[in-house]
XYZ file of N, CA, C and O in Angstrom:
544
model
N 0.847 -1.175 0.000
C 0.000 0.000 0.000
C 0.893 1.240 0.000
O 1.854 1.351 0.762
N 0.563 2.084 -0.813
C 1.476 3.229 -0.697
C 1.259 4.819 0.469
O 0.246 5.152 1.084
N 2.181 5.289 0.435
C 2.103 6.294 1.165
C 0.700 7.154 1.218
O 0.178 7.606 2.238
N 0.241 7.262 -0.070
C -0.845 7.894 -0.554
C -2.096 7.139 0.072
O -3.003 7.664 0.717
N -1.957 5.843 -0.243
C -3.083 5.393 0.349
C -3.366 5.305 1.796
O -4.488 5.217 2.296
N -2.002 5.347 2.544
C -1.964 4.818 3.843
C -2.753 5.992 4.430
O -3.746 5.728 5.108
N -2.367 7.374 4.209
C -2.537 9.015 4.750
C -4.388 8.745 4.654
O -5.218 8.751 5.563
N -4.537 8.549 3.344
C -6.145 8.812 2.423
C -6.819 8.178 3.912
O -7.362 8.935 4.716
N -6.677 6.385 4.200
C -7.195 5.745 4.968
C -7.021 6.202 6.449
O -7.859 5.877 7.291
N -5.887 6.989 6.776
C -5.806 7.414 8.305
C -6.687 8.606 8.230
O -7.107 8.979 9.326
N -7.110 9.369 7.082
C -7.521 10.470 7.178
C -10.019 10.302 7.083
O -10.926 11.128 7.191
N -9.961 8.826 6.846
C -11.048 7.888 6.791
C -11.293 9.012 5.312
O -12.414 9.509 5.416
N -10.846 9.321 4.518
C -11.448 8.997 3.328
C -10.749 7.501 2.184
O -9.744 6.798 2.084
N -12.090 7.703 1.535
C -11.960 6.543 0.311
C -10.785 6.824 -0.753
O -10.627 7.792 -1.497
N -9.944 5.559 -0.568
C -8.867 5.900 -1.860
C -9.167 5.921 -3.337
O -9.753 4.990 -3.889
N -8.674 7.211 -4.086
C -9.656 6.866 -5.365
C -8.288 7.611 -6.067
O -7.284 8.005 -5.475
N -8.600 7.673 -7.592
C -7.463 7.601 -8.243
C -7.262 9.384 -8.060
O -6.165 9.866 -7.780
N -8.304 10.090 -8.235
C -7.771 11.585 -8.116
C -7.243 11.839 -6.927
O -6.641 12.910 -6.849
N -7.300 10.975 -5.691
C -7.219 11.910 -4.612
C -5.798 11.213 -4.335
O -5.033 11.860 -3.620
N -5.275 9.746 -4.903
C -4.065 9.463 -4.663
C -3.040 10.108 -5.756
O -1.834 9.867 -5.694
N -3.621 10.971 -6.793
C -2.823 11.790 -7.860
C -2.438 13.248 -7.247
O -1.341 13.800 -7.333
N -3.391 13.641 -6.728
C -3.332 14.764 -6.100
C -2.354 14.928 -5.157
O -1.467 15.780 -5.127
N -2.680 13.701 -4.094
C -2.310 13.936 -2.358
C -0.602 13.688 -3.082
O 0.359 14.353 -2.697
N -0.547 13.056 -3.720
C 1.421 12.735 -4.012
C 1.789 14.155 -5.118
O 2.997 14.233 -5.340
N 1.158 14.970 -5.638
C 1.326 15.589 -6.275
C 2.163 17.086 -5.229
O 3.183 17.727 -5.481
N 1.151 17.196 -4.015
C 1.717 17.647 -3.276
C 2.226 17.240 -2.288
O 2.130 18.122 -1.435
N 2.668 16.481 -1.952
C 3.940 15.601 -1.416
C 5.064 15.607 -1.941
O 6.080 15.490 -1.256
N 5.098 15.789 -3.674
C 6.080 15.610 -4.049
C 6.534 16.698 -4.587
O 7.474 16.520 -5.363
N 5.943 18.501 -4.333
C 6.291 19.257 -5.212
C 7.753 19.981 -4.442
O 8.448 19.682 -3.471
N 7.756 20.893 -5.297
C 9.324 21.799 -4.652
C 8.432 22.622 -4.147
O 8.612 22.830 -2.947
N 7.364 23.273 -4.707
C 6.935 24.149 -3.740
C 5.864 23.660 -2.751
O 4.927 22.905 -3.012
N 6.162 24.215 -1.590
C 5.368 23.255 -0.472
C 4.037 24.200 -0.623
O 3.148 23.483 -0.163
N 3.512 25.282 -0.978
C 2.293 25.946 -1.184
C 1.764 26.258 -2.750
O 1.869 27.243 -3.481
N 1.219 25.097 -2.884
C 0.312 25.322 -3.949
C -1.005 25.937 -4.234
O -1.705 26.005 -3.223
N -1.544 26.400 -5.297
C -2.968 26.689 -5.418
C -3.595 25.782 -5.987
O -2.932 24.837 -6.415
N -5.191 25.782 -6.187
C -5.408 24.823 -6.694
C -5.049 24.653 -8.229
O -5.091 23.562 -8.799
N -4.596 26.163 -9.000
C -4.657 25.597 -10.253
C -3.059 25.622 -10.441
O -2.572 26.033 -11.494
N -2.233 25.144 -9.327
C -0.770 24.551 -10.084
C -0.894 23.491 -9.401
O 0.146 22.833 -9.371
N -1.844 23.011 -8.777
C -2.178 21.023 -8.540
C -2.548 20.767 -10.513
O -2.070 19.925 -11.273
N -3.371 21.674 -10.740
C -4.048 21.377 -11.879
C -2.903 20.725 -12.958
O -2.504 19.661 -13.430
N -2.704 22.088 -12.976
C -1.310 22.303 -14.037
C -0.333 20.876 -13.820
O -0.098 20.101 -14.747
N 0.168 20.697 -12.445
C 0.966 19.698 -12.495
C 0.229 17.783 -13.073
O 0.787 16.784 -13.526
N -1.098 18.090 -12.748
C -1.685 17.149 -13.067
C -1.746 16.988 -14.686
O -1.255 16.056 -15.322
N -2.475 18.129 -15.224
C -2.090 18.036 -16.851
C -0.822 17.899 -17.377
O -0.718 17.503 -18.538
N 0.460 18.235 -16.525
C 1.898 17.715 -16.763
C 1.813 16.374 -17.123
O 2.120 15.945 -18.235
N 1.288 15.529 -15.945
C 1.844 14.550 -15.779
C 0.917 13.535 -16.629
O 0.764 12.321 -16.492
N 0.432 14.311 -17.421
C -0.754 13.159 -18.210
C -1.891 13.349 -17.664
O -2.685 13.989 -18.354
N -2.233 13.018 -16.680
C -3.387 13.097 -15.771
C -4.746 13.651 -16.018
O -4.973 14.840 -15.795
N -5.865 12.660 -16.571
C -7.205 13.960 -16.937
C -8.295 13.747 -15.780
O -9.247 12.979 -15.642
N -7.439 15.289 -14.627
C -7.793 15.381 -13.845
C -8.794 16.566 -13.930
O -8.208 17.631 -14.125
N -10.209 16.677 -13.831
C -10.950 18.215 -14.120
C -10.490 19.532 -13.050
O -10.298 19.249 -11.867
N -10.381 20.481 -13.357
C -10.001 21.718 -12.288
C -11.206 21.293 -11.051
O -10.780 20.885 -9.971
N -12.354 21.385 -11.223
C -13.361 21.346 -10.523
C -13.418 20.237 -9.241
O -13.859 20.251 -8.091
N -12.708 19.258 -10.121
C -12.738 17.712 -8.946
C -10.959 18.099 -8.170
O -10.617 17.195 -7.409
N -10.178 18.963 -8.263
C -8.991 19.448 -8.006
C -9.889 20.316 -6.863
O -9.918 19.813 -5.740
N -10.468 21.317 -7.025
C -10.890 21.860 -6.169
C -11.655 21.124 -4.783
O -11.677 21.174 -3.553
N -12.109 20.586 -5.675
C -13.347 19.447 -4.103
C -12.459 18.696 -3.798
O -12.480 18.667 -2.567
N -11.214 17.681 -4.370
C -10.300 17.112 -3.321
C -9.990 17.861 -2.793
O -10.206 17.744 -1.587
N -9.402 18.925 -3.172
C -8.697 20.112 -2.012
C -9.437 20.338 -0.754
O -8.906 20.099 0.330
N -10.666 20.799 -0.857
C -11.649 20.965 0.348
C -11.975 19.434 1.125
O -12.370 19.444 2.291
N -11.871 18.745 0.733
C -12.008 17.723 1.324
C -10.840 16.903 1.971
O -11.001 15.997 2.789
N -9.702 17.331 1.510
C -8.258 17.357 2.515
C -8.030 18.013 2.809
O -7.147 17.918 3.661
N -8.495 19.288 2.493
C -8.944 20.578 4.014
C -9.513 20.369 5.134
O -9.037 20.740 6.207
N -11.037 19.499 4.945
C -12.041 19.009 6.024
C -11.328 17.906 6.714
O -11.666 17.566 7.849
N -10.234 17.262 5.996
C -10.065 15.762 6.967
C -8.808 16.186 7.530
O -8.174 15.291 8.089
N -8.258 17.425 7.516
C -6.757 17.724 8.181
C -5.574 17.257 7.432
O -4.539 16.935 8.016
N -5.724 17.208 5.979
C -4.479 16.639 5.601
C -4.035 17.965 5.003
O -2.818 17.945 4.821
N -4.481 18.867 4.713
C -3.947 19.937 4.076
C -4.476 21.069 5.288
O -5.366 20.860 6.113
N -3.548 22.488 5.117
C -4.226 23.495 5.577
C -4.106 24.576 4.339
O -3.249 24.632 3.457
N -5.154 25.346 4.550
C -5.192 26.333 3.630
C -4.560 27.899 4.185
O -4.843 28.425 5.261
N -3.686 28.425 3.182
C -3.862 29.947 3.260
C -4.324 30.895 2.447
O -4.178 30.831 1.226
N -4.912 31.843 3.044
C -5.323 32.659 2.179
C -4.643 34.155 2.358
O -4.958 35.052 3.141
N -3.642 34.114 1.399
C -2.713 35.561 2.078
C -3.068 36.749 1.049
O -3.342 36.687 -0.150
N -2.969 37.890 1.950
C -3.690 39.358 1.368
C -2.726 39.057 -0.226
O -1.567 38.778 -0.535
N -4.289 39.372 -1.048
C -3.544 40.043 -2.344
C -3.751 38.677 -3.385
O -3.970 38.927 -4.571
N -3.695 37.500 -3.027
C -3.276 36.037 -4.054
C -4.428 35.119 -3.541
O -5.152 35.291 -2.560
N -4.418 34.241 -4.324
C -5.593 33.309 -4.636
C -5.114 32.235 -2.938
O -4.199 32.473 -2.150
N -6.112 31.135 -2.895
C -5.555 30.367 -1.562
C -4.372 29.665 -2.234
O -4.108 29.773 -3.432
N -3.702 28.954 -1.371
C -2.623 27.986 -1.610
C -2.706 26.940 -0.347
O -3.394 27.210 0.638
N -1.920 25.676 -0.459
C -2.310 24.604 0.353
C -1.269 24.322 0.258
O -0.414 24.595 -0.585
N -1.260 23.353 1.721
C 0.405 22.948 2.371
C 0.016 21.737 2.930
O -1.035 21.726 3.572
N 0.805 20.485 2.784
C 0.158 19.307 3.261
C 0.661 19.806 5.071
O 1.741 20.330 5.341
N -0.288 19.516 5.959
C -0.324 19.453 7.410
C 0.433 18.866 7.996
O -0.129 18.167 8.838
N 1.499 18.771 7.998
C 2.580 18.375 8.932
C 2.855 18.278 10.526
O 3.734 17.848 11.273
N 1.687 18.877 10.611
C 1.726 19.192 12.483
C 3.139 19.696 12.937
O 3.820 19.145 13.802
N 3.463 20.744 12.282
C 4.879 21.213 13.237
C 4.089 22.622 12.330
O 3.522 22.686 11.239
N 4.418 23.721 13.496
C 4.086 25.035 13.628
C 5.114 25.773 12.709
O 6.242 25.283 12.730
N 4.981 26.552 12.137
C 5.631 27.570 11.262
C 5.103 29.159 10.988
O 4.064 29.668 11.407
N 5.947 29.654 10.317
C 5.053 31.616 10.042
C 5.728 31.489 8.615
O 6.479 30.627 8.159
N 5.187 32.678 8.052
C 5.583 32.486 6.882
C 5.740 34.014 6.241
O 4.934 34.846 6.658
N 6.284 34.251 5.694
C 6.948 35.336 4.631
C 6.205 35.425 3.385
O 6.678 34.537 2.675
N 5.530 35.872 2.915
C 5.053 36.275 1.352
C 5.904 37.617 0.956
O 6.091 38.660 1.582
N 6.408 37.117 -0.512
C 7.021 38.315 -1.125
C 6.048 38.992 -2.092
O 5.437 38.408 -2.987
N 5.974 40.407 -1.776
C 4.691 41.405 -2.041
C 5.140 41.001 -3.881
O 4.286 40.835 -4.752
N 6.318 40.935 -4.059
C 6.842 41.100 -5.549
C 6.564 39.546 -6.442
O 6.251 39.511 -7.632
N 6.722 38.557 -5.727
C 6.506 37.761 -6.463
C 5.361 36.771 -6.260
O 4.861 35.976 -7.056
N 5.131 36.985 -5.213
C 4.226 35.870 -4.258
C 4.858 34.908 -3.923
O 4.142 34.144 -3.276
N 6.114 34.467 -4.071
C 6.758 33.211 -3.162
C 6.452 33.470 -1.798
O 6.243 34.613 -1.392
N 6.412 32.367 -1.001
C 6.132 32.090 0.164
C 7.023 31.202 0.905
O 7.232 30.018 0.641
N 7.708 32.127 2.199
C 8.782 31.642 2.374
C 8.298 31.007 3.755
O 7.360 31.500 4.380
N 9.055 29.790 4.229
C 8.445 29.252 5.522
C 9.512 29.901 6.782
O 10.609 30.284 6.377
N 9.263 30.015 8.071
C 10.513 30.186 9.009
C 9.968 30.276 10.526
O 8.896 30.785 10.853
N 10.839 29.729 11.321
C 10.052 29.474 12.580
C 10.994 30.373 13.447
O 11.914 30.554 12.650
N 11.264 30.908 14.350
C 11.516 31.642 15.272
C 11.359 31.389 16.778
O 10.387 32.041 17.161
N 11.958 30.661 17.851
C 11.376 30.415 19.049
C 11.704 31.909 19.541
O 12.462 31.659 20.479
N 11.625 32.973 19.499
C 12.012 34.324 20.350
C 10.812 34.686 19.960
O 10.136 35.132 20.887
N 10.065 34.653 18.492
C 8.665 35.237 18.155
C 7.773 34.518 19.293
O 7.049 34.775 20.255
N 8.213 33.633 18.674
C 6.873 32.360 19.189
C 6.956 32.730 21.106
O 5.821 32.948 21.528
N 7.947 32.813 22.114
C 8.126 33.004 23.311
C 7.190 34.889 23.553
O 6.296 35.402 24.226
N 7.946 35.164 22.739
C 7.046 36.722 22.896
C 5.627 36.786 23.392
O 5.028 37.023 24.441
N 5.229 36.279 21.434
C 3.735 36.072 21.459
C 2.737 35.804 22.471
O 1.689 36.437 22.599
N 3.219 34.583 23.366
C 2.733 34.021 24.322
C 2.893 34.654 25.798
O 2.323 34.312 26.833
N 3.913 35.758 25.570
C 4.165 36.388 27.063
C 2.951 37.746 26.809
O 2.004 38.082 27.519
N 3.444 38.300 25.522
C 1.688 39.148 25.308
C 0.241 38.656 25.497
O -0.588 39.406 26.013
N -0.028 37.627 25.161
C -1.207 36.957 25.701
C -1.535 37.075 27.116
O -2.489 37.658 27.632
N -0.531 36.390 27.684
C -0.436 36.139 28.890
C -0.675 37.097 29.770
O -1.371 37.078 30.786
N 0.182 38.229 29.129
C -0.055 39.825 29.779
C -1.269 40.565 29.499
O -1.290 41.773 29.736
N -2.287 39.971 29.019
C -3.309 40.540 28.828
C -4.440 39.185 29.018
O -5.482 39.020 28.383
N -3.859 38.290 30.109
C -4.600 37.355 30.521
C -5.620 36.271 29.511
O -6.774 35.845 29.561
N -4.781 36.175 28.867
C -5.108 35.050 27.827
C -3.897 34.114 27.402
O -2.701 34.383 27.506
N -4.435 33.036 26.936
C -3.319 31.760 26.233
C -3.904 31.488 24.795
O -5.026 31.495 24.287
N -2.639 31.249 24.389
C -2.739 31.427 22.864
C -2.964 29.729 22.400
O -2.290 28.739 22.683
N -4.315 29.897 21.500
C -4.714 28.133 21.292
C -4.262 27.921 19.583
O -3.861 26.851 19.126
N -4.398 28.940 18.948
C -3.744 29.464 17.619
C -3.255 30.330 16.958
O -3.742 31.445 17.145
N -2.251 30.234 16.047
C -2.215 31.768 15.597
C -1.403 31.473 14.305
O -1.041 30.370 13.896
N -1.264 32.294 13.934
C -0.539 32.346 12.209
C 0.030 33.799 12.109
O -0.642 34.726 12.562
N 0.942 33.970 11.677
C 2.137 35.194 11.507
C 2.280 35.317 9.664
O 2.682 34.377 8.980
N 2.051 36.053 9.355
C 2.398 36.622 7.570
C 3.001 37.865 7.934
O 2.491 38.874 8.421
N 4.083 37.630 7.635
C 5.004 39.031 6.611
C 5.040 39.083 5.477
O 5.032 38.066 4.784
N 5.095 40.487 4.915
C 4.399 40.668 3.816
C 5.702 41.679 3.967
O 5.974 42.642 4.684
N 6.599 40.687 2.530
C 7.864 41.471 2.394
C 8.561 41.896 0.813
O 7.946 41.381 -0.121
N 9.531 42.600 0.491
C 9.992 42.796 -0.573
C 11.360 42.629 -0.416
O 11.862 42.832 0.690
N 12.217 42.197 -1.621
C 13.373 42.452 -1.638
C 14.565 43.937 -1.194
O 14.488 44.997 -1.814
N 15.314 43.775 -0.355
C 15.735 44.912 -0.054
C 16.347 45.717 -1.034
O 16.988 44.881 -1.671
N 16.578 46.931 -1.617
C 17.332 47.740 -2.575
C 18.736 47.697 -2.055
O 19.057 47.778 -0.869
N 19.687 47.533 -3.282
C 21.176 47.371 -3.086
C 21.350 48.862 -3.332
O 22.472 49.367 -3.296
């Protein structure tokens, strides 16, 4: 059984051929945040007559079962990141839209001492910088 299938079945959906084309599609890309239409694209790469439409509803539906999370960052369409369960923030470049990943334990310690100081604990949160290349 492959990787694809093993995730599909821990995640209790049904293994079917789009959703094991898909789920390895992003597993296997260089870029870890895709949209739905460069799942597409990579799917029409690879041969694959996968419809945009059924690209979209797997997506939401490995949204709903936790295998993907979605972002939706100011300015660009969503993009999806398979769920890894390890915490991250992320960088968008205003210029290109790459999306850079980076974790920080001094942010992350802060964050939680501001909460705290205003008598709350932090159950989630997400960090976007919204950056440009510096001028030489």
């Amino acid at each position: 059984m492959t990787n694809e299938n093993v995730e599909l079945k821990k995640a209790g959906l049904k293994v079917t051929l789009p959703r094991v084309k898909i789920l390895s599609i992003l597993e296997n890309a260089d870029n870890r945040h895709m949209s739905a239409e460069d799942v597409y694209k990579a799917l029409l790469e690879a041969g694959d007559d996968v419809g945009l439409a059924t690209v979209y509803r797997v997506l939401t539906q490995f949204e709903s079962a936790g295998l993907i999370l979605r972002h939706n960052f100011e300015g660009a369409h969503a993009v999806f990141e398979l769920n890894h369960d390890e915490h991250h923030d992320h960088m968008v470049c205003a210029e290109t839209g790459d999306v850079i990943e980076f974790f920080d334990p001094v942010i992350e310690k802060r964050q939680k001492e501001i909460a705290e100081e205003h008598g709350y604990e932090i159950v989630d949160h997400s960090l976007t910088l919204y950056v440009k290349p510096k001028k030489k």
